[in-house]
Coordinates of C-alpha atoms in Angstrom, one line a residue:
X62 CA 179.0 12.2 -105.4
X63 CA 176.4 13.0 -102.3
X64 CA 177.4 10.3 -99.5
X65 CA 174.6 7.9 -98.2
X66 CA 175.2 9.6 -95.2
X67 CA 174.6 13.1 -96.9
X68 CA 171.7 11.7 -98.1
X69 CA 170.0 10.5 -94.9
X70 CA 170.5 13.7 -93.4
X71 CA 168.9 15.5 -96.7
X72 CA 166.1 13.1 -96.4
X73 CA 165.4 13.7 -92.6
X74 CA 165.2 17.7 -93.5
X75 CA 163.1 16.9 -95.9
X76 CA 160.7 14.9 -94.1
X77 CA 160.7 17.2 -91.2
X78 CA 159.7 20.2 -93.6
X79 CA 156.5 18.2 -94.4
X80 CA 155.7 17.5 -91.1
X81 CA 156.1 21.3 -90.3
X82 CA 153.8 22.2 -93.0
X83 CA 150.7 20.2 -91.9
X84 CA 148.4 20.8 -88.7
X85 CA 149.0 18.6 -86.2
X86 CA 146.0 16.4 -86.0
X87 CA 146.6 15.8 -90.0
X88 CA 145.2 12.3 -91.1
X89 CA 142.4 12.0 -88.8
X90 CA 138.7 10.4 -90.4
X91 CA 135.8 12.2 -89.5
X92 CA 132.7 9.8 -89.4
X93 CA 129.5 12.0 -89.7
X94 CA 125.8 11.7 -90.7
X95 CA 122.6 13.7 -90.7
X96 CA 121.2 16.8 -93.2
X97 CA 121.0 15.8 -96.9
X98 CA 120.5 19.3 -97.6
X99 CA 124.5 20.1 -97.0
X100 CA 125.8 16.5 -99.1
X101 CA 126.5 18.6 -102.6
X102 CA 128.2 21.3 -100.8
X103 CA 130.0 18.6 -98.6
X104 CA 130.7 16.3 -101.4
X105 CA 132.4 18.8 -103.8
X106 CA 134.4 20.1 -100.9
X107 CA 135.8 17.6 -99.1
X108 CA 138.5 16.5 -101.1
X109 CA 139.9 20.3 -101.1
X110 CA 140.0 20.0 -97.6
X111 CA 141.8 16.3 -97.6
X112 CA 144.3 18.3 -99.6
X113 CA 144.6 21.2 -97.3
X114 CA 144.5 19.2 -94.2
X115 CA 145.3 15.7 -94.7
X116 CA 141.8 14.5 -93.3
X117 CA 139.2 12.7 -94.5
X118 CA 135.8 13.0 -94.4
X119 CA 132.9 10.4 -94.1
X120 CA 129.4 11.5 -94.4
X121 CA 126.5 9.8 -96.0
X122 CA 124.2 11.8 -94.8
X123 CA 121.2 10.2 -94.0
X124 CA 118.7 13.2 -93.3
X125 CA 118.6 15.6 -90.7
X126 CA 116.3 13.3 -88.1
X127 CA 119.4 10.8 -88.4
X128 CA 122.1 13.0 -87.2
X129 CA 120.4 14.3 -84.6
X130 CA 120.0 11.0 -83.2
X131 CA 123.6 9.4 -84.3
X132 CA 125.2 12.7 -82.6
X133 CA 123.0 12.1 -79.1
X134 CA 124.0 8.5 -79.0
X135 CA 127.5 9.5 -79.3
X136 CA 128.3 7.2 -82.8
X137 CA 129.7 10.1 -85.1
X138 CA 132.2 12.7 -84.6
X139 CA 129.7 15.5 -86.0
X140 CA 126.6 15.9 -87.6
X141 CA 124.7 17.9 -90.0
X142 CA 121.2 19.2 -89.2
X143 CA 119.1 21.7 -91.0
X144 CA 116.8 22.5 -88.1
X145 CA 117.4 22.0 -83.8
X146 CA 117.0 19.4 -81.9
X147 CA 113.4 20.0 -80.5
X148 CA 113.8 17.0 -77.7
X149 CA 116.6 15.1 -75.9
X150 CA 119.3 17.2 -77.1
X151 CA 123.0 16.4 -75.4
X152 CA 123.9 19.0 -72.8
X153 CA 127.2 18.8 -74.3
X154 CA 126.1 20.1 -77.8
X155 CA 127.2 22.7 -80.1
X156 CA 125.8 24.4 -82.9
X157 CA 127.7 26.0 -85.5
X158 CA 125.8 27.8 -88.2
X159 CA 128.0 26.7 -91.1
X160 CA 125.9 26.1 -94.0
X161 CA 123.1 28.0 -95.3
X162 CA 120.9 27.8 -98.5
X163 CA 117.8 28.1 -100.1
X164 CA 114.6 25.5 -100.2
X165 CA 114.0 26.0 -103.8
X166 CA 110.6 24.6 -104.9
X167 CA 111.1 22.9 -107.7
X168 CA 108.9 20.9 -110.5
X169 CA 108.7 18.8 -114.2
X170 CA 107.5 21.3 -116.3
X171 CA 108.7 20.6 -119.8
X172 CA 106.0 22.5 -122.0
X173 CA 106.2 25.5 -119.6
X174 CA 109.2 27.4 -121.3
X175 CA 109.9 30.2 -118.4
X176 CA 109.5 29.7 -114.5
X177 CA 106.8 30.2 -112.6
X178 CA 105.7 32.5 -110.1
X179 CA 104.3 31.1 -106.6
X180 CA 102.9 32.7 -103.3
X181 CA 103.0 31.1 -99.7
X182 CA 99.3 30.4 -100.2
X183 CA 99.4 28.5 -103.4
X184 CA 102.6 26.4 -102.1
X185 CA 100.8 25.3 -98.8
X186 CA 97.8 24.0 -101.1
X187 CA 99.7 22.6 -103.5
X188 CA 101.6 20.7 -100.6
X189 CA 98.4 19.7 -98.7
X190 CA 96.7 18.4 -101.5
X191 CA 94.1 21.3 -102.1
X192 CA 95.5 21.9 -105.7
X193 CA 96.0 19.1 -107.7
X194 CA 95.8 19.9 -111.4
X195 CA 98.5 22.6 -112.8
X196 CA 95.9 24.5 -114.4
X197 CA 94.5 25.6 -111.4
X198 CA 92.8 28.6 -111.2
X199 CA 94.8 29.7 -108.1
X200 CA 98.3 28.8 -109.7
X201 CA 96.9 31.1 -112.5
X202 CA 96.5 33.7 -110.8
X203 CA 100.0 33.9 -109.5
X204 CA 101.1 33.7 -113.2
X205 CA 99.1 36.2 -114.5
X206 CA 100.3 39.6 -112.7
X207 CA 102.8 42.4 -112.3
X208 CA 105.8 40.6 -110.9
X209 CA 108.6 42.2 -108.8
X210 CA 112.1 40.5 -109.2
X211 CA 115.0 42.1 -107.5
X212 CA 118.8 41.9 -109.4
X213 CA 121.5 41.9 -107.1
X214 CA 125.0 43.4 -107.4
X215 CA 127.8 40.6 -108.6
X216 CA 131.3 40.1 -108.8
X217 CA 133.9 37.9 -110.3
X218 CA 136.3 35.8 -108.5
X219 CA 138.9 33.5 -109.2
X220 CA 139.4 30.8 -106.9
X221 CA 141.5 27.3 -107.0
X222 CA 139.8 23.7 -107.2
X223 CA 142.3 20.8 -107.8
X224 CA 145.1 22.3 -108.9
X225 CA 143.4 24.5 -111.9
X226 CA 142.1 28.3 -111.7
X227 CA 138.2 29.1 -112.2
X228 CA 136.5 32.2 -112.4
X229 CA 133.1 32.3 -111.0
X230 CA 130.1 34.7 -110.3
X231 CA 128.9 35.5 -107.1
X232 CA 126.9 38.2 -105.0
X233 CA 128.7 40.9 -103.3
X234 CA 128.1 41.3 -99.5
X235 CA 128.0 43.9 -97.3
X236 CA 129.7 44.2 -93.6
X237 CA 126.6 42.1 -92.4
X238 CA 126.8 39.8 -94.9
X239 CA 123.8 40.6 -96.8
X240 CA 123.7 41.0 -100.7
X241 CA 123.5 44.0 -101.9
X242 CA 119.9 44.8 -104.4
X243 CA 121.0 47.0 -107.7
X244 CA 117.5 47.1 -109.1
X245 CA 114.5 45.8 -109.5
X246 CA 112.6 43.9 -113.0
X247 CA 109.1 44.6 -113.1
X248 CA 106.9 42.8 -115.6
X249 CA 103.9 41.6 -116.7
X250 CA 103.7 37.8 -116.5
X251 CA 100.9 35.3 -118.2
X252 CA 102.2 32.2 -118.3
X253 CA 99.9 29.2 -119.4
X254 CA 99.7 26.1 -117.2
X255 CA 99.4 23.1 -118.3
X256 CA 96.1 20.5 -117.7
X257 CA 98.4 18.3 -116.2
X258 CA 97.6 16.5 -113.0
X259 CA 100.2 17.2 -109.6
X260 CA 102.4 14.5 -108.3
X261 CA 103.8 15.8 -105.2
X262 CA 106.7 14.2 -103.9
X263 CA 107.9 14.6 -100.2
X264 CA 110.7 13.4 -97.8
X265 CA 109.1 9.8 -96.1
X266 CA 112.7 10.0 -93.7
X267 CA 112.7 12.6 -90.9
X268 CA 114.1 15.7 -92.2
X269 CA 115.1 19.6 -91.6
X270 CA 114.3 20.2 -95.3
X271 CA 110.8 18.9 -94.4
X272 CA 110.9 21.1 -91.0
X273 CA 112.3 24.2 -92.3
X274 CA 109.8 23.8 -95.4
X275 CA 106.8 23.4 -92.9
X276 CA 108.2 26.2 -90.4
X277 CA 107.8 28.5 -94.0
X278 CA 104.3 27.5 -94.7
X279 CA 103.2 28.5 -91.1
X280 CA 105.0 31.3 -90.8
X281 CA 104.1 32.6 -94.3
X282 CA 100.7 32.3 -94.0
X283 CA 99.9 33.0 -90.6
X284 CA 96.8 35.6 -89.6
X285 CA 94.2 35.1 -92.9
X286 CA 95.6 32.3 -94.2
X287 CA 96.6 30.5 -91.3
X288 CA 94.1 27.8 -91.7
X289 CA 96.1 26.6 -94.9
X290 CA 99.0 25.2 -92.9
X291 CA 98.1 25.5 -88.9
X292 CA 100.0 22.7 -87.4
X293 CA 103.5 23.7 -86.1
X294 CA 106.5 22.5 -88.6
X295 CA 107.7 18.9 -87.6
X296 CA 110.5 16.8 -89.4
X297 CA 107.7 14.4 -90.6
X298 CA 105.9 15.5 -93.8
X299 CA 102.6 13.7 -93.2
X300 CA 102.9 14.9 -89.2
X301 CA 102.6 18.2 -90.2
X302 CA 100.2 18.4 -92.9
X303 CA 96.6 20.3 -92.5
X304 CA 95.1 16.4 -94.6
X305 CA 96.4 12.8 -94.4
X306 CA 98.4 12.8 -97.8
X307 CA 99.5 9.0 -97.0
X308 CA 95.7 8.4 -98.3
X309 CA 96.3 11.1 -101.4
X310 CA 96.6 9.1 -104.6
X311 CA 99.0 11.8 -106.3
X312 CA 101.7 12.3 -103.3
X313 CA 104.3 9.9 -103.4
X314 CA 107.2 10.0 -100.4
X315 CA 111.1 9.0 -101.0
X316 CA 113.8 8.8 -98.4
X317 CA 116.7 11.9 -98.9
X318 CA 117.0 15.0 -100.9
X319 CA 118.8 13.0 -103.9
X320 CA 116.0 10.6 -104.1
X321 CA 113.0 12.9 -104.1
X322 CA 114.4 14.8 -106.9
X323 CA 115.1 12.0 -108.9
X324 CA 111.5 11.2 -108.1
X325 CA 110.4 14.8 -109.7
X326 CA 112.8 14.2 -112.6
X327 CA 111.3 11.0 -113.7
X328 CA 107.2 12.2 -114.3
X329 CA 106.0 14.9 -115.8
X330 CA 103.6 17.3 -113.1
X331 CA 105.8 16.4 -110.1
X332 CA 106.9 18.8 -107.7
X333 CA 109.1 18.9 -104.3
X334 CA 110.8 20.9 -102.2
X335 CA 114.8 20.4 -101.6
X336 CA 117.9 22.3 -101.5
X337 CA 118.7 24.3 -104.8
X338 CA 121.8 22.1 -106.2
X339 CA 119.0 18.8 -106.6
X340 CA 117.5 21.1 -108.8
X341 CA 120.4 22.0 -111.0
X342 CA 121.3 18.3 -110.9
X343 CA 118.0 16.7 -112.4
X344 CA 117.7 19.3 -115.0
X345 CA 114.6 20.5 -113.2
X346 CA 112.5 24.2 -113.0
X347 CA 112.5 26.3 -109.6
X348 CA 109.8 28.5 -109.1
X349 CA 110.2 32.2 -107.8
X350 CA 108.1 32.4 -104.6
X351 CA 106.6 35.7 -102.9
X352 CA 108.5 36.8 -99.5
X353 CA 106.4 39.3 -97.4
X354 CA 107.4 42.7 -98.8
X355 CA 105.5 41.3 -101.9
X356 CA 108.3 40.6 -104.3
X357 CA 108.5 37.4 -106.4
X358 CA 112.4 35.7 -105.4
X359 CA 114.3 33.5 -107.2
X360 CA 116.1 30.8 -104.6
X361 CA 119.7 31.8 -104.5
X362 CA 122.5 32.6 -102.3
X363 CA 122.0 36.4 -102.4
X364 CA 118.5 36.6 -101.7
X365 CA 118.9 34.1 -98.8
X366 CA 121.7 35.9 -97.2
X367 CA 119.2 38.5 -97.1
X368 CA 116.8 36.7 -95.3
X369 CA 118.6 35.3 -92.5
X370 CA 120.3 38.5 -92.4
X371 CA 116.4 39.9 -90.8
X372 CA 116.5 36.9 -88.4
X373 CA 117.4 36.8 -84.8
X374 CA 120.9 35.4 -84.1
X375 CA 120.3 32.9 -80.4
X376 CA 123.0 32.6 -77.7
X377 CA 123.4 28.8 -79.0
X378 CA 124.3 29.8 -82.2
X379 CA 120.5 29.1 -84.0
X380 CA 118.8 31.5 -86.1
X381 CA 115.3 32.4 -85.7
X382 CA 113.8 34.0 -89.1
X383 CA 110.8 35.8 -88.8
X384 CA 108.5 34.9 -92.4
X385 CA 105.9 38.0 -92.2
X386 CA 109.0 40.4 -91.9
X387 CA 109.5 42.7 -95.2
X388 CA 112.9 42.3 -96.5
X389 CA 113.1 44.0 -99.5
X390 CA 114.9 41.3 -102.3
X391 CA 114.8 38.3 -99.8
X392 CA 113.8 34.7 -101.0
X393 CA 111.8 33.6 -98.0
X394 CA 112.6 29.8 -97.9
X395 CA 116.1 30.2 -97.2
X396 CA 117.4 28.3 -94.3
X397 CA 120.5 27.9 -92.1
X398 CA 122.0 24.7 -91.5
X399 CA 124.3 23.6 -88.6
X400 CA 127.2 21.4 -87.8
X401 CA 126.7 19.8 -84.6
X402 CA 129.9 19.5 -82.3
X403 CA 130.7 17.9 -79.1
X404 CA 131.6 20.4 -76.8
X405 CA 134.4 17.5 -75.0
X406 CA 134.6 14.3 -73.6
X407 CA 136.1 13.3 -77.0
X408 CA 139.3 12.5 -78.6
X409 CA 141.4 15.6 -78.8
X410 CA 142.8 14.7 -82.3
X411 CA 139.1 14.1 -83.7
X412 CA 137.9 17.4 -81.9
X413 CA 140.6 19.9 -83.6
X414 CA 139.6 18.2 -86.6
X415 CA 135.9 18.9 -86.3
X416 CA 137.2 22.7 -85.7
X417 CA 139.1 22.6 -88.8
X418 CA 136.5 21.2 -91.2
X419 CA 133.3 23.1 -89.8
X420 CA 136.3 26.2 -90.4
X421 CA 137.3 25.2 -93.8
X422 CA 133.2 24.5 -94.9
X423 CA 132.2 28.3 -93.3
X424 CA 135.1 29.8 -94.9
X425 CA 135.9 28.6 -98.5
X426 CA 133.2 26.1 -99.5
X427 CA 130.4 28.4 -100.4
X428 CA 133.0 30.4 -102.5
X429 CA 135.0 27.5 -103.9
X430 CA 131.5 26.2 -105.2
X431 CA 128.9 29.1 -105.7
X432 CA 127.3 27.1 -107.9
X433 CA 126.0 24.7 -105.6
X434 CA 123.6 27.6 -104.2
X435 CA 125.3 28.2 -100.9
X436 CA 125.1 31.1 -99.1
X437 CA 128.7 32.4 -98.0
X438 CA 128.1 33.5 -94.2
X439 CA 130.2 36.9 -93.5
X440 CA 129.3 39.5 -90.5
X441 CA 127.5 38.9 -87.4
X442 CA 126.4 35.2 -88.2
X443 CA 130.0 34.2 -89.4
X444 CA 131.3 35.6 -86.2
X445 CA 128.8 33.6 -84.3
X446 CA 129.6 30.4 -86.0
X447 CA 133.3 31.5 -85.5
X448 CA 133.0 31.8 -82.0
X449 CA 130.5 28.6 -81.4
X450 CA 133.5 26.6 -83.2
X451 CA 136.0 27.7 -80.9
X452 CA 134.3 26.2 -77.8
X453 CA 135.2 22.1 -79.5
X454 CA 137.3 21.2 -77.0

């Protein structure tokens, strides 16, 4: 028979092996708000890291306007934003380029049986209330046409989520990163629209999805088609608009990602613009759109790591995407989304914590969950966000 005293020393090994397995800021809560864009990604992830780290994350999100603000006045421990600040950012701010994704565009199209192919022009009419049947002659036109699709090289891996083995699909990357184009489908498309009227449905909080969406339109058609979208992207919808769609009876606003989809989800002819998973979610069509090199793109993570892989990485850790670049097989509306950190001047155990989840989300997330539509961020960008992490003190 073990003694009680045998046992008491058992028990304190025992103990102290746990304590030696876990980091030591283990059982910290992260508060954070902001993007909406990153909550399916954050949502099916953070109870893997709980598991792997002991900590638990709180974010609601709230929309990328709301981060930004919650994170200046100093009331979360990070945020999420899809776009920068473009006023009264913190001088003690850091950006880490953690999540990225496409902006599929997606709509309620029951009768049509295949999806739809879209250019920049069409979208920015669409979204400005120019086009408002979807038998328009101009969303025709677009569906009746040689159409270049690029098929990108895959792989299978077999990762771990609660306890039980999953194989997945997912795109293989190259040194920088970027997904790798096999081969190319080129067809003949004529697809019959509908004469059903267009209810467009946009973000009424202040958002990156509406900013990054807006920076597209811009940037997509600038030089002959500039006049279609020529105010510069803002994270208002209406502010940015070319016509005052609050007076447009078939646009109707909602607050968050969730919410707008739902919105196209529940009437026939809608249409919005919001991060990929939303569409999956709400059972809802995503349209291929035209990048510059005059390919038609499906929104997904391989043909978005291609498009930030043509962008400009900044000293701060941004990315600056260039829209009339051709990037052969690149799905123009992807976007990169950041964690924002406090660089210090905050509680040390809450700061390696910060570090460890913004670590965790760049580094198994995407793959963990591929089919949530992230991006998985490898070369030059992931060493950027890398070392813009390090610097949470």
């Amino acid at each position: 028979m073990i003694s009680r005293k045998k046992l008491a020393i058992i028990a304190i090994a025992a103990s102290s092996v746990i304590l030696s397995t876990n980091p030591a800021f283990a059982g910290t809560t992260l508060n954070g708000s902001g993007a909406t864009f990153a909550l399916p990604l954050i949502d099916a992830c953070k109870a893997d890291y709980a598991t792997a780290s002991g900590n638990t994350i709180n974010y609601p999100g709230g929309g990328s306007g709301k981060g930004r603000t919650d994170f200046a006045a100093g009331l979360v421990d990070f945020a999420g934003s899809d776009a920068p600040y473009s006023s009264g950012e913190p001088s003690n701010l850091i950006y880490a380029p953690i999540y990225a994704a496409p902006i599929a565009v997606m709509y309620n199209l029951p009768t049509v049986k295949e999806p739809i192919y879209l250019t920049p022009a069409t979208i920015a009419k669409i979204f400005s209330g120019y086009i408002t049947n979807w038998n328009d002659p101009a969303i025709a036109a677009d569906n009746e046409r040689v159409v270049k699709t690029p098929i990108f090289q895959t792989k299978k891996i077999t990762t771990t989520n609660k306890g039980k083995k999953v194989t997945k699909t997912v795109p293989v990357l190259d040194k920088k990163g970027q997904a790798i184009v096999k081969s190319y489908n080129t067809k003949t498309v004529n697809i019959d629209l509908p004469n059903q009227a267009i209810t467009v449905w946009y973000r009424a909080d202040t958002s990156g999805s509406t900013e990054n969406f807006g920076r597209f339109l811009k940037g997509a058609n600038a030089g002959a088609n500039e006049r279609l979208w020529p105010k510069a992207q803002n994270q208002s919808f209406q502010l940015q608009t070319p016509n005052n769609v609050s007076t447009f009876f078939n646009f109707q606003s909602a607050s968050g990602s969730a919410a707008v989809a739902a919105g196209v989800a529940s009437k026939v002819g809608s249409v919005t613009y919001s991060e990929l998973s939303f569409a999956i979610a709400n059972k809802l069509q995503v349209a291929y759109v035209q990048n510059a090199n005059g390919e038609f793109a499906a929104p997904d993570a391989a043909g978005t790591s291609l498009f930030l892989g043509g962008g400009t990485i900044n000293d701060n850790g941004t990315v600056s995407v260039d829209f009339q670049k051709k990037i052969p097989g690149a799905y123009p509306l992807g976007t990169t989304s950041y964690g924002l950190a406090y660089a210090s001047g905050k509680d040390a155990a809450k700061q390696a914590a910060v570090a460890s989840w913004f670590t965790y989300v760049l580094e198994q997330c995407p793959t963990k969950y591929p089919e949530k539509g992230f991006a998985q961020l490898t070369g030059p960008l992931a060493d950027k966000a890398k070392a813009q992490i390090a610097k949470i003190k």
